[in-house]
XYZ file of C-alpha atoms in Angstrom:
153
model
C 92.568 77.432 81.827
C 94.001 73.963 81.414
C 97.249 75.029 83.147
C 95.324 76.354 86.113
C 93.408 73.130 86.524
C 96.625 71.066 86.246
C 98.233 73.194 89.004
C 95.127 72.779 91.116
C 95.219 69.012 90.618
C 98.938 68.902 91.519
C 98.372 70.862 94.722
C 95.401 68.659 95.572
C 97.474 65.501 94.994
C 100.366 66.827 97.136
C 97.965 67.462 100.004
C 96.465 63.984 99.743
C 99.727 62.037 99.504
C 100.266 59.797 102.497
C 103.251 60.733 104.587
C 105.391 58.605 106.856
C 104.407 60.947 109.704
C 100.837 61.341 110.814
C 99.130 64.617 109.931
C 98.955 65.669 113.595
C 102.770 65.367 113.861
C 103.225 67.484 110.739
C 100.871 70.098 112.200
C 102.840 70.212 115.462
C 106.169 70.512 113.627
C 104.784 73.240 111.382
C 103.362 75.130 114.380
C 106.673 74.956 116.257
C 108.553 76.146 113.182
C 106.152 79.071 112.790
C 106.497 80.011 116.479
C 110.294 79.903 116.195
C 110.264 82.149 113.130
C 107.985 84.651 114.899
C 110.221 84.679 118.002
C 113.325 85.305 115.906
C 111.626 88.160 114.062
C 110.447 89.705 117.348
C 113.940 89.387 118.799
C 115.376 91.368 115.890
C 112.697 94.059 116.068
C 113.091 94.496 119.853
C 116.825 95.059 119.517
C 116.352 97.953 117.128
C 115.192 100.462 119.756
C 116.512 103.939 119.235
C 119.478 104.879 121.402
C 117.643 107.835 122.918
C 115.209 105.454 124.672
C 118.042 104.856 127.158
C 117.782 108.550 128.028
C 115.381 108.383 130.991
C 116.810 110.860 133.512
C 118.360 114.325 133.413
C 118.803 117.502 135.404
C 116.547 120.134 133.847
C 115.597 123.470 135.447
C 117.796 122.621 138.473
C 115.775 119.516 139.335
C 116.149 115.837 138.551
C 113.562 114.561 136.070
C 112.790 110.915 135.301
C 110.492 109.492 132.655
C 109.702 106.412 130.598
C 109.263 105.845 126.888
C 106.241 104.356 125.158
C 107.415 103.977 121.581
C 108.516 107.552 120.765
C 106.455 109.276 123.450
C 107.641 110.509 126.846
C 105.356 109.202 129.600
C 105.230 109.179 133.412
C 107.508 112.193 133.768
C 108.246 113.059 137.410
C 110.396 115.599 139.233
C 112.790 114.661 142.080
C 114.873 116.608 144.566
C 118.530 116.698 143.492
C 119.645 116.460 147.157
C 117.447 113.805 148.779
C 115.833 112.196 145.702
C 112.298 112.713 147.058
C 109.431 113.121 144.654
C 108.597 116.822 144.459
C 105.140 118.288 144.880
C 104.006 121.256 142.844
C 102.319 124.557 143.539
C 100.757 126.367 140.613
C 98.457 128.573 142.693
C 99.893 131.708 141.056
C 98.216 130.555 137.847
C 94.771 130.698 139.443
C 94.792 134.238 140.786
C 94.450 137.552 139.052
C 96.322 139.473 141.756
C 99.769 138.641 140.388
C 101.363 138.929 137.001
C 103.897 136.183 137.780
C 102.564 132.909 136.444
C 104.728 129.965 137.488
C 104.777 126.461 138.876
C 106.971 125.794 141.907
C 108.315 122.310 142.582
C 108.757 121.780 146.309
C 110.605 119.148 148.344
C 108.619 118.228 151.449
C 111.615 116.323 152.796
C 113.934 119.360 152.658
C 111.704 121.604 154.856
C 109.355 122.529 151.995
C 112.153 124.164 150.058
C 111.321 125.347 146.538
C 113.713 123.363 144.337
C 112.770 124.940 141.043
C 110.206 127.215 139.446
C 109.089 127.039 135.850
C 107.607 130.305 134.634
C 104.829 130.620 132.092
C 101.969 128.468 133.277
C 100.492 125.724 135.397
C 101.788 122.191 136.041
C 100.739 120.966 132.595
C 102.671 123.824 130.984
C 105.730 123.087 133.167
C 105.700 119.357 132.336
C 105.387 120.153 128.626
C 108.268 122.651 128.908
C 110.445 119.867 130.332
C 109.312 117.488 127.573
C 110.251 120.105 124.974
C 113.689 120.431 126.576
C 114.130 116.644 126.480
C 113.142 116.581 122.809
C 115.554 119.455 122.080
C 118.393 117.528 123.731
C 117.539 114.508 121.590
C 117.495 116.570 118.375
C 120.851 118.187 119.198
C 122.188 114.862 120.538
C 123.093 116.465 123.885
C 121.404 113.508 125.564
C 124.382 111.306 124.623
C 126.509 113.125 127.188
C 124.018 112.142 129.902
C 123.594 108.462 128.952
C 127.341 107.924 128.467
C 128.298 109.762 131.676
C 129.921 107.394 134.200
C 127.948 106.956 137.405
């Protein structure tokens, strides 16, 4: 108990000692030092992004797909025409009728005379987008994506 009170007294005395610099100057210097340390730590953590986050475009199902990364999640995935680079529209009307057994989503280029660029069989647009995401994740697991990101333009 006596040791604790001696340590407390020492800390109290250190805080009350008069310094050559005013307290406000010490506070500013301490704040700037803390900000610098935080910036350095953030710089190191930002540089440790996984290599696969550079993988943001690929040709999948005969169409060009582009997406962004939010941490480890694929977001804003979109389909483009491999010829004219227009954003493709989709038609999943076969998923909403009972008169056909073919369930698919067509991706159509309005710029290329409404040509069907690709069709993804199995479901509606949500299914098709998730099928592409699964293919992207498979390429990351098998490291096939490295061929795409290291390919010369």
